[in-house]
Amino acid sequence: MLSKLIITAAIALSSFITIAKPIAIDENNISPLLNGHEIPNISLQTVEGEDVNLKELVSHKNTVLFFYRGGWCPFCNVQMGQLQAIESKLLAMNIQLVGISPDSPEKLKASITKNKLNYLLLSDEKMQAAQSFGLAFYTSDKVTKMYQAKLGVSNTLFNLPTGEARLVLPVPAIYMSDKTGLIQFMYANPNYKVRPAPELILSAARLLE
């Protein structure tokens, strides 16, 4: 019995460590999950505020996941529109498209309406997905204040080890997984202005067929 309890505790601790992956000091020091890693077992929220287990979600169908900074980001809105334009081709390959951001469910609804989206958007307000994928990073004090003042970003702030409160964002990224939850393709770029072309995403997605 004791050995079973120890094993159970070890598994639980291992899961916690994966979810609580440290937030990078800046966007250039992230440690993203790579090809061959598995989609983490984490919970996100739909626009209705309902919980969705990401690992279970991808087990039903090959999946293209994309992490974006939020509906306030113009580069993210352009990308969402580009992905909407190729969604029908992904669906024809039996691949689902899912977007993940720190936006609240209410803000996700606004993005869906604004960009006329058909695909699923999930809320990662607590940044558990961004952290477990190794994409979360602290913005600088200057950027935090600028985004709050000029772009109206009202995300929850996170404290640095030194105690300073900063905005935490995900580095924009694309992940493709098969139905076993195995990552087959990934793209992450610290330069938020550079996103993979739709043609590249489609080419990579064909490898999942």
PDB file of C-alpha atoms in Angstrom:
ATOM      1  CA  MET A   1       0.000   0.000   0.000  1.00  0.00           C
ATOM      2  CA  LEU A   2       2.801   2.391   0.938  1.00  0.00           C
ATOM      3  CA  SER A   3       4.599   1.753  -2.348  1.00  0.00           C
ATOM      4  CA  LYS A   4       1.390   2.521  -4.271  1.00  0.00           C
ATOM      5  CA  LEU A   5       0.991   5.779  -2.374  1.00  0.00           C
ATOM      6  CA  ILE A   6       4.575   6.751  -3.143  1.00  0.00           C
ATOM      7  CA  ILE A   7       4.111   6.008  -6.839  1.00  0.00           C
ATOM      8  CA  THR A   8       0.847   7.983  -6.924  1.00  0.00           C
ATOM      9  CA  ALA A   9       2.491  10.932  -5.190  1.00  0.00           C
ATOM     10  CA  ALA A  10       5.422  10.805  -7.596  1.00  0.00           C
ATOM     11  CA  ILE A  11       3.085  10.885 -10.587  1.00  0.00           C
ATOM     12  CA  ALA A  12       1.137  13.812  -9.127  1.00  0.00           C
ATOM     13  CA  LEU A  13       4.349  15.700  -8.382  1.00  0.00           C
ATOM     14  CA  SER A  14       5.626  15.039 -11.885  1.00  0.00           C
ATOM     15  CA  SER A  15       2.392  16.432 -13.370  1.00  0.00           C
ATOM     16  CA  PHE A  16       2.606  19.526 -11.169  1.00  0.00           C
ATOM     17  CA  ILE A  17       6.196  20.181 -12.187  1.00  0.00           C
ATOM     18  CA  THR A  18       5.231  19.961 -15.860  1.00  0.00           C
ATOM     19  CA  ILE A  19       2.360  22.414 -15.436  1.00  0.00           C
ATOM     20  CA  ALA A  20       4.402  24.766 -13.266  1.00  0.00           C
ATOM     21  CA  LYS A  21       7.274  25.116 -15.742  1.00  0.00           C
ATOM     22  CA  PRO A  22       9.076  28.356 -14.829  1.00  0.00           C
ATOM     23  CA  ILE A  23       8.101  31.536 -16.637  1.00  0.00           C
ATOM     24  CA  ALA A  24      11.045  32.708 -18.765  1.00  0.00           C
ATOM     25  CA  ILE A  25      12.693  35.997 -17.857  1.00  0.00           C
ATOM     26  CA  ASP A  26      12.077  37.227 -21.422  1.00  0.00           C
ATOM     27  CA  GLU A  27      10.912  35.957 -24.806  1.00  0.00           C
ATOM     28  CA  ASN A  28      14.411  34.924 -25.871  1.00  0.00           C
ATOM     29  CA  ASN A  29      14.822  32.461 -23.005  1.00  0.00           C
ATOM     30  CA  ILE A  30      11.772  30.231 -23.405  1.00  0.00           C
ATOM     31  CA  SER A  31      12.138  26.430 -23.447  1.00  0.00           C
ATOM     32  CA  PRO A  32       9.261  25.241 -25.648  1.00  0.00           C
ATOM     33  CA  LEU A  33       8.084  21.664 -25.997  1.00  0.00           C
ATOM     34  CA  LEU A  34       9.597  20.099 -29.110  1.00  0.00           C
ATOM     35  CA  ASN A  35       8.712  17.440 -31.665  1.00  0.00           C
ATOM     36  CA  GLY A  36       8.322  14.076 -29.940  1.00  0.00           C
ATOM     37  CA  HIS A  37       6.995  15.567 -26.702  1.00  0.00           C
ATOM     38  CA  GLU A  38       3.397  14.961 -25.645  1.00  0.00           C
ATOM     39  CA  ILE A  39       0.551  17.459 -25.341  1.00  0.00           C
ATOM     40  CA  PRO A  40       0.265  18.305 -21.606  1.00  0.00           C
ATOM     41  CA  ASN A  41      -2.691  17.161 -19.540  1.00  0.00           C
ATOM     42  CA  ILE A  42      -4.148  20.567 -18.645  1.00  0.00           C
ATOM     43  CA  SER A  43      -7.534  22.264 -18.403  1.00  0.00           C
ATOM     44  CA  LEU A  44      -8.609  25.350 -20.392  1.00  0.00           C
ATOM     45  CA  GLN A  45     -11.907  27.206 -20.738  1.00  0.00           C
ATOM     46  CA  THR A  46     -14.282  27.626 -23.654  1.00  0.00           C
ATOM     47  CA  VAL A  47     -16.056  30.888 -24.490  1.00  0.00           C
ATOM     48  CA  GLU A  48     -18.919  29.615 -22.318  1.00  0.00           C
ATOM     49  CA  GLY A  49     -16.545  29.225 -19.363  1.00  0.00           C
ATOM     50  CA  GLU A  50     -16.662  25.418 -19.466  1.00  0.00           C
ATOM     51  CA  ASP A  51     -13.543  23.382 -18.702  1.00  0.00           C
ATOM     52  CA  VAL A  52     -11.861  21.465 -21.526  1.00  0.00           C
ATOM     53  CA  ASN A  53      -9.036  18.977 -21.058  1.00  0.00           C
ATOM     54  CA  LEU A  54      -6.515  19.663 -23.809  1.00  0.00           C
ATOM     55  CA  LYS A  55      -5.063  16.147 -23.898  1.00  0.00           C
ATOM     56  CA  GLU A  56      -8.537  14.669 -24.242  1.00  0.00           C
ATOM     57  CA  LEU A  57      -9.476  17.209 -26.914  1.00  0.00           C
ATOM     58  CA  VAL A  58      -6.568  16.278 -29.185  1.00  0.00           C
ATOM     59  CA  SER A  59      -7.193  12.547 -28.673  1.00  0.00           C
ATOM     60  CA  HIS A  60     -10.283  12.750 -30.902  1.00  0.00           C
ATOM     61  CA  LYS A  61      -8.618  14.216 -33.979  1.00  0.00           C
ATOM     62  CA  ASN A  62      -5.295  15.368 -35.398  1.00  0.00           C
ATOM     63  CA  THR A  63      -4.895  18.949 -34.241  1.00  0.00           C
ATOM     64  CA  VAL A  64      -3.263  22.250 -35.116  1.00  0.00           C
ATOM     65  CA  LEU A  65      -2.870  24.351 -31.962  1.00  0.00           C
ATOM     66  CA  PHE A  66      -1.782  27.961 -32.130  1.00  0.00           C
ATOM     67  CA  PHE A  67      -0.812  30.177 -29.222  1.00  0.00           C
ATOM     68  CA  TYR A  68      -1.412  33.897 -29.637  1.00  0.00           C
ATOM     69  CA  ARG A  69      -0.983  36.909 -27.363  1.00  0.00           C
ATOM     70  CA  GLY A  70      -4.586  38.125 -27.350  1.00  0.00           C
ATOM     71  CA  GLY A  71      -7.310  39.823 -29.347  1.00  0.00           C
ATOM     72  CA  TRP A  72      -5.676  43.198 -28.587  1.00  0.00           C
ATOM     73  CA  CYS A  73      -2.633  42.259 -30.714  1.00  0.00           C
ATOM     74  CA  PRO A  74      -2.954  43.341 -34.384  1.00  0.00           C
ATOM     75  CA  PHE A  75      -0.466  40.701 -35.558  1.00  0.00           C
ATOM     76  CA  CYS A  76      -2.533  38.028 -33.808  1.00  0.00           C
ATOM     77  CA  ASN A  77      -5.709  39.252 -35.492  1.00  0.00           C
ATOM     78  CA  VAL A  78      -4.039  39.020 -38.901  1.00  0.00           C
ATOM     79  CA  GLN A  79      -2.927  35.476 -38.107  1.00  0.00           C
ATOM     80  CA  MET A  80      -6.399  34.481 -36.911  1.00  0.00           C
ATOM     81  CA  GLY A  81      -7.810  35.698 -40.210  1.00  0.00           C
ATOM     82  CA  GLN A  82      -5.194  33.769 -42.195  1.00  0.00           C
ATOM     83  CA  LEU A  83      -5.985  30.604 -40.276  1.00  0.00           C
ATOM     84  CA  GLN A  84      -9.702  31.097 -40.828  1.00  0.00           C
ATOM     85  CA  ALA A  85      -8.967  31.230 -44.561  1.00  0.00           C
ATOM     86  CA  ILE A  86      -7.309  27.782 -44.508  1.00  0.00           C
ATOM     87  CA  GLU A  87      -9.540  26.115 -41.930  1.00  0.00           C
ATOM     88  CA  SER A  88     -11.687  24.419 -44.581  1.00  0.00           C
ATOM     89  CA  LYS A  89      -8.548  22.794 -46.042  1.00  0.00           C
ATOM     90  CA  LEU A  90      -7.524  21.565 -42.597  1.00  0.00           C
ATOM     91  CA  LEU A  91     -11.006  20.168 -41.979  1.00  0.00           C
ATOM     92  CA  ALA A  92     -10.818  18.372 -45.329  1.00  0.00           C
ATOM     93  CA  MET A  93      -7.712  16.634 -43.945  1.00  0.00           C
ATOM     94  CA  ASN A  94      -9.716  15.771 -40.798  1.00  0.00           C
ATOM     95  CA  ILE A  95      -7.617  18.198 -38.717  1.00  0.00           C
ATOM     96  CA  GLN A  96      -9.144  20.490 -36.099  1.00  0.00           C
ATOM     97  CA  LEU A  97      -7.860  24.026 -35.491  1.00  0.00           C
ATOM     98  CA  VAL A  98      -7.672  25.369 -31.936  1.00  0.00           C
ATOM     99  CA  GLY A  99      -6.442  28.760 -30.694  1.00  0.00           C
ATOM    100  CA  ILE A 100      -5.131  29.388 -27.156  1.00  0.00           C
ATOM    101  CA  SER A 101      -4.506  32.775 -25.539  1.00  0.00           C
ATOM    102  CA  PRO A 102      -4.532  34.516 -22.126  1.00  0.00           C
ATOM    103  CA  ASP A 103      -7.814  36.215 -23.102  1.00  0.00           C
ATOM    104  CA  SER A 104     -10.843  35.653 -20.879  1.00  0.00           C
ATOM    105  CA  PRO A 105     -13.831  33.748 -22.332  1.00  0.00           C
ATOM    106  CA  GLU A 106     -15.604  37.100 -22.851  1.00  0.00           C
ATOM    107  CA  LYS A 107     -12.681  38.463 -24.852  1.00  0.00           C
ATOM    108  CA  LEU A 108     -12.551  35.278 -26.911  1.00  0.00           C
ATOM    109  CA  LYS A 109     -16.168  35.878 -27.919  1.00  0.00           C
ATOM    110  CA  ALA A 110     -15.212  39.363 -29.103  1.00  0.00           C
ATOM    111  CA  SER A 111     -12.376  37.934 -31.223  1.00  0.00           C
ATOM    112  CA  ILE A 112     -14.670  35.332 -32.763  1.00  0.00           C
ATOM    113  CA  THR A 113     -17.153  38.044 -33.746  1.00  0.00           C
ATOM    114  CA  LYS A 114     -14.525  40.524 -34.927  1.00  0.00           C
ATOM    115  CA  ASN A 115     -12.617  38.013 -37.069  1.00  0.00           C
ATOM    116  CA  LYS A 116     -15.658  35.910 -38.063  1.00  0.00           C
ATOM    117  CA  LEU A 117     -14.039  32.727 -36.787  1.00  0.00           C
ATOM    118  CA  ASN A 118     -15.484  29.223 -36.958  1.00  0.00           C
ATOM    119  CA  TYR A 119     -12.749  27.357 -35.107  1.00  0.00           C
ATOM    120  CA  LEU A 120     -12.367  26.791 -31.371  1.00  0.00           C
ATOM    121  CA  LEU A 121     -10.717  29.375 -29.116  1.00  0.00           C
ATOM    122  CA  LEU A 122      -9.718  28.457 -25.553  1.00  0.00           C
ATOM    123  CA  SER A 123      -8.906  30.701 -22.606  1.00  0.00           C
ATOM    124  CA  ASP A 124      -5.604  30.288 -20.746  1.00  0.00           C
ATOM    125  CA  GLU A 125      -6.070  33.116 -18.232  1.00  0.00           C
ATOM    126  CA  LYS A 126      -3.941  31.378 -15.595  1.00  0.00           C
ATOM    127  CA  MET A 127      -1.188  30.740 -18.174  1.00  0.00           C
ATOM    128  CA  GLN A 128      -1.047  27.033 -17.324  1.00  0.00           C
ATOM    129  CA  ALA A 129      -0.980  26.036 -20.991  1.00  0.00           C
ATOM    130  CA  ALA A 130       1.634  28.657 -21.904  1.00  0.00           C
ATOM    131  CA  GLN A 131       3.786  27.519 -18.971  1.00  0.00           C
ATOM    132  CA  SER A 132       3.393  23.793 -19.606  1.00  0.00           C
ATOM    133  CA  PHE A 133       4.339  24.307 -23.275  1.00  0.00           C
ATOM    134  CA  GLY A 134       7.324  26.401 -22.160  1.00  0.00           C
ATOM    135  CA  LEU A 135       6.125  29.517 -23.994  1.00  0.00           C
ATOM    136  CA  ALA A 136       5.342  31.887 -21.104  1.00  0.00           C
ATOM    137  CA  PHE A 137       7.624  34.847 -20.452  1.00  0.00           C
ATOM    138  CA  TYR A 138       7.677  38.054 -18.412  1.00  0.00           C
ATOM    139  CA  THR A 139       7.424  41.283 -20.375  1.00  0.00           C
ATOM    140  CA  SER A 140       9.662  44.148 -19.321  1.00  0.00           C
ATOM    141  CA  ASP A 141       8.374  46.865 -16.991  1.00  0.00           C
ATOM    142  CA  LYS A 142       8.299  49.279 -19.929  1.00  0.00           C
ATOM    143  CA  VAL A 143       6.326  46.905 -22.160  1.00  0.00           C
ATOM    144  CA  THR A 144       3.933  45.973 -19.341  1.00  0.00           C
ATOM    145  CA  LYS A 145       3.042  49.617 -18.720  1.00  0.00           C
ATOM    146  CA  MET A 146       2.835  50.445 -22.443  1.00  0.00           C
ATOM    147  CA  TYR A 147       0.487  47.544 -23.209  1.00  0.00           C
ATOM    148  CA  GLN A 148      -1.713  48.460 -20.258  1.00  0.00           C
ATOM    149  CA  ALA A 149      -1.875  52.172 -21.119  1.00  0.00           C
ATOM    150  CA  LYS A 150      -1.967  52.125 -24.916  1.00  0.00           C
ATOM    151  CA  LEU A 151      -3.571  48.776 -25.766  1.00  0.00           C
ATOM    152  CA  GLY A 152      -5.802  48.327 -22.736  1.00  0.00           C
ATOM    153  CA  VAL A 153      -4.348  44.953 -21.794  1.00  0.00           C
ATOM    154  CA  SER A 154      -5.911  44.019 -18.447  1.00  0.00           C
ATOM    155  CA  ASN A 155      -4.498  40.509 -17.965  1.00  0.00           C
ATOM    156  CA  THR A 156      -3.640  39.380 -14.442  1.00  0.00           C
ATOM    157  CA  LEU A 157      -0.074  40.366 -13.530  1.00  0.00           C
ATOM    158  CA  PHE A 158       2.486  37.835 -12.264  1.00  0.00           C
ATOM    159  CA  ASN A 159       5.245  38.555  -9.779  1.00  0.00           C
ATOM    160  CA  LEU A 160       8.896  38.173 -10.669  1.00  0.00           C
ATOM    161  CA  PRO A 161      11.113  36.405  -8.101  1.00  0.00           C
ATOM    162  CA  THR A 162      12.120  39.929  -7.051  1.00  0.00           C
ATOM    163  CA  GLY A 163       8.477  40.784  -6.362  1.00  0.00           C
ATOM    164  CA  GLU A 164       7.848  43.149  -9.286  1.00  0.00           C
ATOM    165  CA  ALA A 165       4.491  42.670 -11.026  1.00  0.00           C
ATOM    166  CA  ARG A 166       4.715  42.058 -14.754  1.00  0.00           C
ATOM    167  CA  LEU A 167       2.524  41.043 -17.652  1.00  0.00           C
ATOM    168  CA  VAL A 168       3.117  37.447 -18.775  1.00  0.00           C
ATOM    169  CA  LEU A 169       2.508  36.482 -22.397  1.00  0.00           C
ATOM    170  CA  PRO A 170       3.027  33.403 -24.566  1.00  0.00           C
ATOM    171  CA  VAL A 171       5.503  33.493 -27.419  1.00  0.00           C
ATOM    172  CA  PRO A 172       3.307  32.944 -30.518  1.00  0.00           C
ATOM    173  CA  ALA A 173       3.600  29.317 -31.593  1.00  0.00           C
ATOM    174  CA  ILE A 174       2.121  26.576 -33.748  1.00  0.00           C
ATOM    175  CA  TYR A 175       1.881  22.969 -32.548  1.00  0.00           C
ATOM    176  CA  MET A 176       0.595  19.983 -34.512  1.00  0.00           C
ATOM    177  CA  SER A 177      -0.242  16.727 -32.785  1.00  0.00           C
ATOM    178  CA  ASP A 178      -1.618  13.358 -33.822  1.00  0.00           C
ATOM    179  CA  LYS A 179      -4.440  11.564 -32.006  1.00  0.00           C
ATOM    180  CA  THR A 180      -2.010  10.009 -29.540  1.00  0.00           C
ATOM    181  CA  GLY A 181      -1.123  13.519 -28.340  1.00  0.00           C
ATOM    182  CA  LEU A 182       2.383  13.323 -29.808  1.00  0.00           C
ATOM    183  CA  ILE A 183       3.770  16.592 -31.167  1.00  0.00           C
ATOM    184  CA  GLN A 184       4.756  16.125 -34.812  1.00  0.00           C
ATOM    185  CA  PHE A 185       5.550  19.741 -35.722  1.00  0.00           C
ATOM    186  CA  MET A 186       6.178  22.961 -33.834  1.00  0.00           C
ATOM    187  CA  TYR A 187       7.097  26.552 -34.642  1.00  0.00           C
ATOM    188  CA  ALA A 188       7.771  29.250 -32.061  1.00  0.00           C
ATOM    189  CA  ASN A 189       9.317  32.646 -32.747  1.00  0.00           C
ATOM    190  CA  PRO A 190      10.250  35.202 -30.039  1.00  0.00           C
ATOM    191  CA  ASN A 191       9.642  37.911 -32.655  1.00  0.00           C
ATOM    192  CA  TYR A 192       5.859  38.299 -32.344  1.00  0.00           C
ATOM    193  CA  LYS A 193       5.727  40.140 -35.663  1.00  0.00           C
ATOM    194  CA  VAL A 194       6.785  37.017 -37.580  1.00  0.00           C
ATOM    195  CA  ARG A 195       4.186  34.264 -38.008  1.00  0.00           C
ATOM    196  CA  PRO A 196       4.412  31.147 -40.202  1.00  0.00           C
ATOM    197  CA  ALA A 197       2.789  31.505 -43.612  1.00  0.00           C
ATOM    198  CA  PRO A 198      -0.506  29.646 -44.139  1.00  0.00           C
ATOM    199  CA  GLU A 199       1.171  27.611 -46.901  1.00  0.00           C
ATOM    200  CA  LEU A 200       3.801  26.373 -44.440  1.00  0.00           C
ATOM    201  CA  ILE A 201       1.108  25.382 -41.950  1.00  0.00           C
ATOM    202  CA  LEU A 202      -0.800  23.452 -44.609  1.00  0.00           C
ATOM    203  CA  SER A 203       2.364  21.704 -45.806  1.00  0.00           C
ATOM    204  CA  ALA A 204       3.222  20.618 -42.280  1.00  0.00           C
ATOM    205  CA  ALA A 205      -0.370  19.580 -41.592  1.00  0.00           C
ATOM    206  CA  ARG A 206      -0.276  17.144 -44.506  1.00  0.00           C
ATOM    207  CA  LEU A 207       2.310  15.142 -42.578  1.00  0.00           C
ATOM    208  CA  LEU A 208      -0.414  14.339 -40.034  1.00  0.00           C
ATOM    209  CA  GLU A 209      -2.642  12.603 -42.580  1.00  0.00           C
TER     210      GLU A 209
END
